[in-house]
Tab-separated table of C-alpha atoms in Angstrom:
chain	number	residue	atom	x	y	z
Y	1	MET	CA	12.873	0.403	-41.742
Y	2	THR	CA	14.520	1.138	-38.383
Y	3	HIS	CA	11.188	2.410	-37.034
Y	4	ILE	CA	9.427	-0.807	-38.106
Y	5	ILE	CA	12.123	-2.964	-36.518
Y	6	SER	CA	11.878	-0.934	-33.319
Y	7	ASN	CA	8.105	-1.386	-33.264
Y	8	ASN	CA	8.440	-5.130	-33.858
Y	9	LYS	CA	10.860	-5.399	-30.953
Y	10	GLN	CA	8.473	-3.431	-28.772
Y	11	VAL	CA	5.529	-5.680	-29.683
Y	12	LYS	CA	7.571	-8.778	-28.887
Y	13	LYS	CA	8.613	-7.311	-25.543
Y	14	VAL	CA	5.007	-6.433	-24.677
Y	15	ASN	CA	3.875	-9.956	-25.591
Y	16	ARG	CA	6.564	-11.502	-23.401
Y	17	ILE	CA	5.503	-9.377	-20.444
Y	18	LYS	CA	1.829	-10.215	-21.046
Y	19	VAL	CA	2.562	-13.946	-21.098
Y	20	LEU	CA	4.825	-13.743	-18.042
Y	21	ASP	CA	2.207	-11.852	-16.026
Y	22	ILE	CA	-0.504	-14.399	-16.879
Y	23	ILE	CA	1.761	-17.252	-15.789
Y	24	ARG	CA	2.589	-15.318	-12.591
Y	25	ARG	CA	-1.106	-14.913	-11.754
Y	26	ASN	CA	-1.930	-18.596	-12.288
Y	27	ASP	CA	-0.592	-21.514	-10.277
Y	28	CYS	CA	-0.305	-23.803	-13.328
Y	29	ILE	CA	-1.073	-23.072	-16.949
Y	30	SER	CA	-0.436	-24.711	-20.328
Y	31	ARG	CA	0.793	-23.249	-23.606
Y	32	LYS	CA	-2.634	-23.880	-25.140
Y	33	GLN	CA	-4.345	-21.913	-22.365
Y	34	LEU	CA	-1.862	-19.070	-22.857
Y	35	ALA	CA	-2.680	-18.933	-26.565
Y	36	VAL	CA	-6.403	-18.679	-25.796
Y	37	MET	CA	-5.954	-16.039	-23.085
Y	38	THR	CA	-3.551	-13.828	-25.065
Y	39	GLY	CA	-4.871	-14.319	-28.609
Y	40	LEU	CA	-1.331	-15.110	-29.763
Y	41	THR	CA	-0.607	-17.965	-32.139
Y	42	PRO	CA	0.670	-21.299	-30.747
Y	43	PRO	CA	4.073	-20.825	-32.486
Y	44	ALA	CA	4.385	-17.363	-30.892
Y	45	ILE	CA	3.549	-18.783	-27.461
Y	46	THR	CA	6.069	-21.598	-27.974
Y	47	GLY	CA	8.816	-19.072	-28.739
Y	48	ILE	CA	7.995	-16.823	-25.790
Y	49	VAL	CA	7.763	-19.737	-23.348
Y	50	LYS	CA	11.110	-21.087	-24.580
Y	51	GLU	CA	12.752	-17.708	-23.905
Y	52	LEU	CA	11.146	-17.332	-20.477
Y	53	ILE	CA	12.385	-20.793	-19.473
Y	54	GLU	CA	15.902	-20.018	-20.728
Y	55	ARG	CA	15.962	-16.741	-18.797
Y	56	GLY	CA	14.829	-18.505	-15.605
Y	57	PHE	CA	11.465	-16.789	-15.119
Y	58	ILE	CA	9.340	-19.921	-15.489
Y	59	GLU	CA	9.705	-23.699	-15.499
Y	60	GLU	CA	7.861	-26.815	-16.629
Y	61	VAL	CA	6.431	-28.884	-13.768
Y	62	GLY	CA	4.755	-31.897	-15.328
Y	63	LEU	CA	1.655	-32.829	-17.268
Y	64	GLY	CA	-1.778	-31.269	-16.902
Y	65	ASN	CA	-5.209	-32.805	-17.481
Y	66	SER	CA	-6.185	-33.784	-21.001
Y	67	HIS	CA	-9.609	-33.964	-22.637
Y	68	GLY	CA	-8.264	-36.149	-25.414
Y	69	GLY	CA	-4.876	-36.325	-27.073
Y	70	ARG	CA	-1.488	-35.563	-25.571
Y	71	LYS	CA	-1.456	-34.196	-22.014
Y	72	PRO	CA	-0.311	-30.540	-21.895
Y	73	VAL	CA	2.876	-29.568	-20.086
Y	74	SER	CA	2.149	-27.246	-17.153
Y	75	LEU	CA	4.105	-24.040	-16.649
Y	76	VAL	CA	4.702	-22.209	-13.358
Y	77	PHE	CA	6.265	-18.903	-12.413
Y	78	LYS	CA	9.565	-19.069	-10.487
Y	79	ALA	CA	8.642	-16.428	-7.947
Y	80	ASP	CA	12.015	-16.367	-6.189
Y	81	PHE	CA	13.991	-15.737	-9.375
Y	82	VAL	CA	13.691	-11.965	-8.991
Y	83	TYR	CA	12.974	-9.649	-6.048
Y	84	ILE	CA	11.513	-6.236	-5.288
Y	85	LEU	CA	12.284	-3.931	-2.346
Y	86	GLY	CA	9.401	-1.982	-0.805
Y	87	ILE	CA	9.818	1.015	1.511
Y	88	GLU	CA	7.372	3.222	3.384
Y	89	ILE	CA	8.406	6.498	4.974
Y	90	SER	CA	6.615	8.398	7.721
Y	91	LYS	CA	7.746	11.357	9.790
Y	92	ASN	CA	9.692	9.306	12.343
Y	93	THR	CA	10.037	5.857	10.786
Y	94	ILE	CA	11.308	3.989	7.758
Y	95	SER	CA	9.697	0.587	7.156
Y	96	TRP	CA	10.948	-1.847	4.557
Y	97	GLY	CA	10.791	-5.401	3.287
Y	98	PHE	CA	11.544	-7.286	0.099
Y	99	THR	CA	9.623	-9.914	-1.751
Y	100	ASP	CA	9.529	-12.080	-4.823
Y	101	MET	CA	7.143	-11.255	-7.663
Y	102	LYS	CA	4.199	-13.227	-6.301
Y	103	ASN	CA	3.917	-12.752	-2.534
Y	104	PRO	CA	3.880	-9.810	-0.095
Y	105	PRO	CA	6.974	-9.301	2.098
Y	106	ASN	CA	6.828	-11.478	5.211
Y	107	ASN	CA	9.512	-9.844	7.349
Y	108	VAL	CA	8.911	-6.090	7.410
Y	109	LYS	CA	11.470	-4.147	9.433
Y	110	HIS	CA	11.109	-0.719	11.027
Y	111	PHE	CA	13.677	1.739	12.303
Y	112	ALA	CA	13.421	5.205	13.743
Y	113	ALA	CA	14.549	8.115	11.583
Y	114	ASP	CA	13.661	11.792	11.472
Y	115	MET	CA	12.286	12.210	7.944
Y	116	SER	CA	11.164	15.838	8.283
Y	117	ASP	CA	14.170	17.118	6.304
Y	118	PRO	CA	13.907	15.833	2.715
Y	119	ASP	CA	17.652	15.975	1.987
Y	120	LYS	CA	18.498	13.971	5.109
Y	121	ALA	CA	15.606	11.617	4.367
Y	122	SER	CA	16.995	11.032	0.855
Y	123	THR	CA	20.383	10.176	2.331
Y	124	TYR	CA	18.777	7.660	4.714
Y	125	LEU	CA	16.889	6.047	1.822
Y	126	ILE	CA	19.964	5.824	-0.417
Y	127	GLU	CA	21.993	4.241	2.395
Y	128	LEU	CA	19.189	1.777	3.182
Y	129	ILE	CA	18.725	0.700	-0.432
Y	130	LYS	CA	22.475	0.267	-0.993
Y	131	THR	CA	22.796	-1.735	2.238
Y	132	VAL	CA	19.888	-4.059	1.426
Y	133	LEU	CA	21.203	-4.724	-2.083
Y	134	GLN	CA	24.768	-5.316	-0.824
Y	135	GLU	CA	23.596	-7.681	1.924
Y	136	ASN	CA	21.517	-9.673	-0.570
Y	137	VAL	CA	23.868	-9.928	-3.554
Y	138	ASP	CA	22.545	-13.418	-4.262
Y	139	LYS	CA	19.129	-11.933	-5.121
Y	140	ASN	CA	18.247	-10.256	-8.398
Y	141	PHE	CA	16.456	-7.008	-7.480
Y	142	LEU	CA	14.440	-5.573	-10.370
Y	143	GLY	CA	13.209	-2.435	-8.662
Y	144	VAL	CA	12.380	-0.460	-5.534
Y	145	GLY	CA	8.957	0.927	-4.649
Y	146	ILE	CA	8.573	3.761	-2.143
Y	147	ALA	CA	5.347	4.801	-0.406
Y	148	VAL	CA	5.184	8.455	0.634
Y	149	PRO	CA	2.444	10.218	2.631
Y	150	GLY	CA	1.074	13.288	0.880
Y	151	LEU	CA	0.717	14.633	-2.642
Y	152	VAL	CA	3.013	12.745	-5.014
Y	153	LEU	CA	3.441	13.387	-8.727
Y	154	ALA	CA	4.046	9.735	-9.555
Y	155	ASP	CA	5.056	10.422	-13.162
Y	156	THR	CA	8.001	12.605	-12.101
Y	157	GLY	CA	8.595	11.272	-8.585
Y	158	THR	CA	8.175	14.741	-7.084
Y	159	VAL	CA	6.611	15.169	-3.647
Y	160	ALA	CA	4.444	18.238	-4.213
Y	161	ARG	CA	3.553	18.489	-0.543
Y	162	SER	CA	3.536	16.281	2.539
Y	163	VAL	CA	2.001	17.943	5.570
Y	164	ASN	CA	2.626	14.857	7.715
Y	165	LEU	CA	6.335	14.666	6.891
Y	166	GLY	CA	6.842	18.381	7.461
Y	167	PRO	CA	6.783	21.813	5.791
Y	168	ALA	CA	10.145	21.278	4.062
Y	169	TRP	CA	8.539	18.630	1.839
Y	170	LYS	CA	7.277	20.940	-0.886
Y	171	ASN	CA	7.970	20.347	-4.602
Y	172	TYR	CA	10.849	18.056	-3.670
Y	173	ALA	CA	12.243	15.950	-6.540
Y	174	LEU	CA	12.752	12.804	-4.464
Y	175	LEU	CA	12.968	10.394	-7.394
Y	176	ASP	CA	15.688	12.417	-9.139
Y	177	LYS	CA	17.636	12.624	-5.880
Y	178	LEU	CA	17.504	8.850	-5.354
Y	179	GLN	CA	17.950	7.775	-8.953
Y	180	SER	CA	21.097	9.911	-9.325
Y	181	GLN	CA	22.785	7.704	-6.708
Y	182	LEU	CA	21.216	4.333	-7.504
Y	183	SER	CA	21.194	2.147	-10.608
Y	184	VAL	CA	18.165	0.042	-9.620
Y	185	PRO	CA	14.841	1.485	-10.922
Y	186	ILE	CA	12.884	3.447	-8.302
Y	187	PHE	CA	9.097	3.988	-8.296
Y	188	LEU	CA	7.201	6.401	-6.016
Y	189	ASP	CA	3.562	7.012	-5.154
Y	190	ASN	CA	1.244	8.044	-2.331
Y	191	ASN	CA	1.042	5.545	0.559
Y	192	SER	CA	-2.725	4.981	0.274
Y	193	ASN	CA	-2.555	4.463	-3.485
Y	194	VAL	CA	0.051	1.754	-3.098
Y	195	ALA	CA	-1.778	0.178	-0.133
Y	196	VAL	CA	-4.919	-0.396	-2.203
Y	197	LEU	CA	-2.684	-1.919	-4.905
Y	198	ALA	CA	-1.306	-4.306	-2.280
Y	199	GLU	CA	-4.813	-5.391	-1.314
Y	200	LYS	CA	-5.726	-5.892	-4.978
Y	201	ILE	CA	-2.612	-7.871	-5.905
Y	202	PHE	CA	-1.878	-9.786	-2.690
Y	203	ASP	CA	-4.833	-10.032	-0.308
Y	204	LEU	CA	-8.416	-8.999	0.465
Y	205	GLY	CA	-9.038	-7.192	-2.822
Y	206	ILE	CA	-7.992	-10.001	-5.156
Y	207	ASN	CA	-11.553	-10.940	-6.119
Y	208	TYR	CA	-12.894	-7.379	-6.369
Y	209	SER	CA	-12.797	-4.757	-9.114
Y	210	ASP	CA	-14.003	-1.792	-7.010
Y	211	ILE	CA	-11.995	-1.343	-3.809
Y	212	ALA	CA	-11.499	1.475	-1.304
Y	213	TYR	CA	-8.644	1.449	1.195
Y	214	VAL	CA	-8.962	3.858	4.142
Y	215	ASN	CA	-5.546	4.532	5.643
Y	216	ILE	CA	-5.537	5.697	9.279
Y	217	GLY	CA	-2.083	6.627	10.492
Y	218	ASP	CA	-0.400	9.942	11.181
Y	219	GLY	CA	-3.058	11.323	8.829
Y	220	LEU	CA	-6.171	10.056	7.065
Y	221	SER	CA	-6.432	9.285	3.355
Y	222	ALA	CA	-7.897	6.792	0.902
Y	223	GLY	CA	-6.765	4.786	-2.099
Y	224	VAL	CA	-9.454	3.734	-4.564
Y	225	ILE	CA	-9.580	1.206	-7.400
Y	226	LEU	CA	-12.585	1.283	-9.744
Y	227	GLY	CA	-12.989	-1.165	-12.603
Y	228	ASP	CA	-9.571	-2.647	-11.699
Y	229	ASN	CA	-7.906	0.750	-12.288
Y	230	LEU	CA	-6.370	3.009	-9.670
Y	231	VAL	CA	-8.261	6.308	-9.336
Y	232	LYS	CA	-5.670	9.113	-9.351
Y	233	GLY	CA	-7.343	12.298	-10.548
Y	234	ASN	CA	-5.914	15.144	-12.595
Y	235	LYS	CA	-2.482	15.323	-10.921
Y	236	GLY	CA	-2.604	12.034	-9.040
Y	237	PHE	CA	-3.663	13.691	-5.785
Y	238	SER	CA	-7.056	12.031	-5.246
Y	239	GLY	CA	-8.022	10.393	-1.954
Y	240	GLU	CA	-7.225	13.182	0.520
Y	241	ILE	CA	-10.364	12.541	2.574
Y	242	GLY	CA	-8.610	13.680	5.746
Y	243	HIS	CA	-8.939	17.249	4.535
Y	244	ILE	CA	-12.699	17.285	4.162
Y	245	THR	CA	-13.817	20.223	6.319
Y	246	LEU	CA	-16.127	19.244	9.190
Y	247	HIS	CA	-16.144	22.459	11.239
Y	248	MET	CA	-14.851	25.975	10.691
Y	249	ARG	CA	-15.392	28.245	13.697
Y	250	GLY	CA	-13.008	27.570	16.548
Y	251	ALA	CA	-11.904	24.285	15.004
Y	252	THR	CA	-8.455	22.737	15.425
Y	253	LEU	CA	-5.752	23.933	13.044
Y	254	CYS	CA	-4.679	21.157	10.674
Y	255	ASN	CA	-1.131	20.571	9.442
Y	256	CYS	CA	-2.351	21.597	5.992
Y	257	GLY	CA	-3.070	25.127	7.232
Y	258	ASN	CA	-6.867	24.883	7.236
Y	259	ARG	CA	-9.152	24.485	10.223
Y	260	GLY	CA	-11.673	21.763	10.954
Y	261	CYS	CA	-10.252	19.040	8.701
Y	262	LEU	CA	-11.523	15.516	9.390
Y	263	GLU	CA	-7.922	14.475	10.008
Y	264	THR	CA	-7.789	16.712	13.117
Y	265	VAL	CA	-10.232	14.364	14.867
Y	266	CYS	CA	-9.739	11.137	12.907
Y	267	SER	CA	-6.081	10.090	12.808
Y	268	LEU	CA	-3.605	8.470	15.143
Y	269	THR	CA	-1.998	11.870	15.736
Y	270	ALA	CA	-5.354	13.369	16.725
Y	271	LEU	CA	-6.219	10.464	19.020
Y	272	LEU	CA	-2.899	10.549	20.880
Y	273	ARG	CA	-3.115	14.318	21.212
Y	274	LYS	CA	-6.621	13.999	22.684
Y	275	ILE	CA	-5.437	11.384	25.192
Y	276	GLU	CA	-2.494	13.557	26.246
Y	277	VAL	CA	-4.749	16.568	26.856
Y	278	GLU	CA	-7.521	14.678	28.662
Y	279	MET	CA	-5.501	12.205	30.721
Y	280	PRO	CA	-5.025	14.523	33.751
Y	281	PHE	CA	-8.818	14.612	34.135
Y	282	VAL	CA	-9.436	10.856	33.823
Y	283	ASP	CA	-10.627	8.931	36.897
Y	284	GLU	CA	-7.680	7.695	38.990
Y	285	GLN	CA	-9.166	4.172	39.076
Y	286	ASP	CA	-9.401	3.871	35.304
Y	287	PRO	CA	-6.848	1.339	33.965
Y	288	ALA	CA	-5.729	3.868	31.324
Y	289	LYS	CA	-4.916	6.473	34.005
Y	290	GLN	CA	-3.010	3.970	36.133
Y	291	PHE	CA	-1.076	2.801	33.076
Y	292	TYR	CA	-0.286	6.380	32.093
Y	293	LEU	CA	0.983	7.255	35.556
Y	294	GLN	CA	3.390	4.304	35.357
Y	295	ARG	CA	4.624	4.832	31.786
Y	296	GLN	CA	4.109	8.599	31.378
Y	297	CYS	CA	3.197	8.073	27.731
Y	298	ILE	CA	0.684	6.244	25.563
Y	299	GLY	CA	1.332	5.285	21.943
Y	300	VAL	CA	0.048	2.642	19.545
Y	301	ARG	CA	1.707	-0.294	21.306
Y	302	GLU	CA	0.513	0.906	24.705
Y	303	LEU	CA	-3.049	1.281	23.400
Y	304	GLN	CA	-2.875	-2.249	22.020
Y	305	GLU	CA	-1.914	-3.454	25.498
Y	306	LEU	CA	-4.510	-1.287	27.248
Y	307	LEU	CA	-7.663	-1.895	25.218
Y	308	PRO	CA	-8.405	-5.372	26.677
Y	309	ARG	CA	-8.343	-3.882	30.224
Y	310	ASN	CA	-11.858	-2.396	29.950
Y	311	SER	CA	-10.976	1.246	30.392
Y	312	LYS	CA	-14.186	3.287	30.364
Y	313	TYR	CA	-12.243	6.293	29.166
Y	314	LEU	CA	-10.643	4.533	26.206
Y	315	ASN	CA	-13.929	2.885	25.284
Y	316	LYS	CA	-15.567	6.323	25.205
Y	317	ILE	CA	-12.961	8.002	23.027
Y	318	PHE	CA	-12.723	5.057	20.648
Y	319	LEU	CA	-16.479	5.208	20.107
Y	320	GLN	CA	-16.089	8.917	19.382
Y	321	PHE	CA	-13.274	8.067	16.996
Y	322	ALA	CA	-15.438	5.407	15.328
Y	323	ASP	CA	-18.080	8.050	14.671
Y	324	SER	CA	-15.570	10.333	12.910
Y	325	LEU	CA	-14.180	7.402	10.946
Y	326	ALA	CA	-17.716	6.388	9.952
Y	327	ILE	CA	-18.115	9.829	8.359
Y	328	ALA	CA	-14.938	9.242	6.349
Y	329	ILE	CA	-15.976	5.753	5.236
Y	330	SER	CA	-19.511	6.828	4.347
Y	331	THR	CA	-18.077	9.652	2.243
Y	332	VAL	CA	-15.945	7.160	0.327
Y	333	ILE	CA	-18.901	4.789	-0.160
Y	334	ASN	CA	-21.263	7.574	-1.244
Y	335	MET	CA	-18.695	8.937	-3.724
Y	336	PHE	CA	-17.202	5.763	-5.212
Y	337	ASN	CA	-19.665	2.917	-4.526
Y	338	PRO	CA	-16.972	0.281	-3.854
Y	339	GLU	CA	-17.650	-3.414	-3.344
Y	340	ILE	CA	-15.362	-3.483	-0.318
Y	341	VAL	CA	-13.825	-0.940	2.058
Y	342	ILE	CA	-10.589	-2.068	3.694
Y	343	ILE	CA	-9.410	-0.250	6.811
Y	344	GLY	CA	-5.649	-0.198	7.268
Y	345	GLY	CA	-2.723	1.812	8.563
Y	346	LYS	CA	-1.178	2.155	12.013
Y	347	MET	CA	-4.560	2.201	13.765
Y	348	ALA	CA	-6.092	-0.815	12.032
Y	349	MET	CA	-5.026	-3.231	14.761
Y	350	LEU	CA	-6.749	-1.065	17.402
Y	351	LEU	CA	-10.139	-1.025	15.710
Y	352	GLU	CA	-11.018	-4.725	15.522
Y	353	ASN	CA	-13.212	-4.748	18.632
Y	354	PHE	CA	-14.990	-1.591	17.492
Y	355	LEU	CA	-15.695	-2.817	13.945
Y	356	PRO	CA	-19.378	-3.750	14.561
Y	357	GLU	CA	-20.063	-0.299	16.010
Y	358	LEU	CA	-18.099	1.345	13.183
Y	359	ILE	CA	-20.185	-0.506	10.585
Y	360	LYS	CA	-23.398	0.449	12.389
Y	361	ARG	CA	-22.455	4.133	12.437
Y	362	THR	CA	-21.271	4.075	8.836
Y	363	LYS	CA	-24.633	2.655	7.822
Y	364	GLY	CA	-26.335	5.623	9.454
Y	365	TYR	CA	-24.340	8.103	7.341
Y	366	THR	CA	-24.575	6.260	4.005
Y	367	PHE	CA	-27.235	5.937	1.308
Y	368	PRO	CA	-28.909	2.564	2.044
Y	369	GLU	CA	-28.743	1.531	-1.608
Y	370	LEU	CA	-24.967	2.061	-1.574
Y	371	PHE	CA	-24.314	0.603	1.854
Y	372	GLU	CA	-26.196	-2.687	1.494
Y	373	ASP	CA	-23.767	-4.321	-0.939
Y	374	THR	CA	-20.553	-2.913	0.542
Y	375	GLN	CA	-18.307	-4.938	2.851
Y	376	ILE	CA	-16.269	-3.125	5.526
Y	377	VAL	CA	-13.272	-5.078	6.851
Y	378	ILE	CA	-9.950	-4.621	8.659
Y	379	SER	CA	-6.851	-5.197	6.542
Y	380	ASN	CA	-4.918	-8.392	7.250
Y	381	MET	CA	-1.754	-6.427	6.519
Y	382	ARG	CA	-2.507	-3.887	9.266
Y	383	GLU	CA	0.140	-1.130	9.261
Y	384	GLU	CA	2.364	-3.005	6.788
Y	385	ALA	CA	0.075	-2.587	3.776
Y	386	SER	CA	2.052	0.366	2.417
Y	387	VAL	CA	5.314	-1.620	2.416
Y	388	SER	CA	3.545	-4.420	0.564
Y	389	GLY	CA	2.009	-1.730	-1.619
Y	390	ALA	CA	5.390	-0.266	-2.459
Y	391	CYS	CA	6.371	-3.744	-3.677
Y	392	ALA	CA	3.081	-3.959	-5.595
Y	393	LEU	CA	3.761	-0.560	-7.198
Y	394	ALA	CA	7.199	-1.609	-8.410
Y	395	LEU	CA	5.806	-4.943	-9.625
Y	396	GLN	CA	3.020	-3.204	-11.547
Y	397	GLU	CA	5.414	-0.719	-13.132
Y	398	ILE	CA	7.964	-3.382	-14.044
Y	399	LEU	CA	5.249	-5.452	-15.722
Y	400	SER	CA	3.602	-2.457	-17.394
Y	401	PHE	CA	3.911	-1.769	-21.085
Y	402	SER	CA	5.218	1.763	-20.507
Y	403	ASN	CA	8.133	0.769	-18.243
Y	404	ASN	CA	8.951	-2.613	-19.685
Y	405	ASN	CA	12.702	-2.855	-19.112
Y	406	LEU	CA	12.344	-6.412	-17.837
Y	407	PHE	CA	13.782	-7.926	-21.043
Y	408	ASP	CA	16.232	-5.203	-22.036
Y	409	LYS	CA	19.203	-7.321	-21.036
Y	410	SER	CA	20.076	-9.946	-23.585
């Protein structure tokens, strides 16, 4: 009898979450529409809606259109009733923002931190999460999502390896470390996986079922959704396109330990390294050389400032970069046949003027039958997609049937 009661409670909880998620995804919806979309009986819908209103998740906002008979009462999701914190970590930066359950974060913050040591990085994350929650005690935080570069066992929250964070990140139980100090639920996954979730839930991927997100930052990787489902592979490590081998003999050594990886020529790290090595040989009259002599360094922000100045040198190396990136994108298209490829990460903002050339070169590397129906676009979220994605990850897990603790409190 206890087992049956437990199952009944579980079914009711799942139905509540299903109804809540449908209301969240629709601007206005009636009880009758909910019954049709869920297959639940009108009395069941009435009971669930009553509970959701009492708990503050939804509210009635007036009468909808009628095709005869009484006008239906419209229901809307109260997006600002609960919040989610999203965090992205990279080797030298922590980025974070929080959001309600319907929109991406609109005020992402960044601060410098050396994340190469996993124990110190865990301490930084615990302090950040505690501070954000304490400074926003008026908000009901349901969970925290964290985007991590590298190989992440999402089920256990273990970072199997992260070559771009540093060699110390190997089989590190990050989730256990954080959850032992925090009561709020924590969810972890690879940064490209969560970025494609962000595009699917919040932005350019909303109307697509087959989406590829190419993430160009310190490294190069991809997140892929096929048939509305995230592609993860056997251990959850899929999408490491940066470690496709292009060259072997005499090739650059990659952080992963192999030589000739695509990431060694197609990443922000590779581009900045190339500029640093070649800058002494650049023409003295080139705007990039003059800028470099004044600042003695060039990073993402400096490149953003420099690109409009018509530097022949920068134009040349960005076209070279576009060719390497075209190989990566064509590989993704040839393998997964997505409807849309979204380019994001730290370098996304630098590639807008080179997009036509990038598309042209991608076309040359791709099967025509696959290329012709595939859009290639720059993410609107730019380098903040992984923070939005961390929020999307937590949202997805909170609303999933396997982690449905949303209604555990009476």
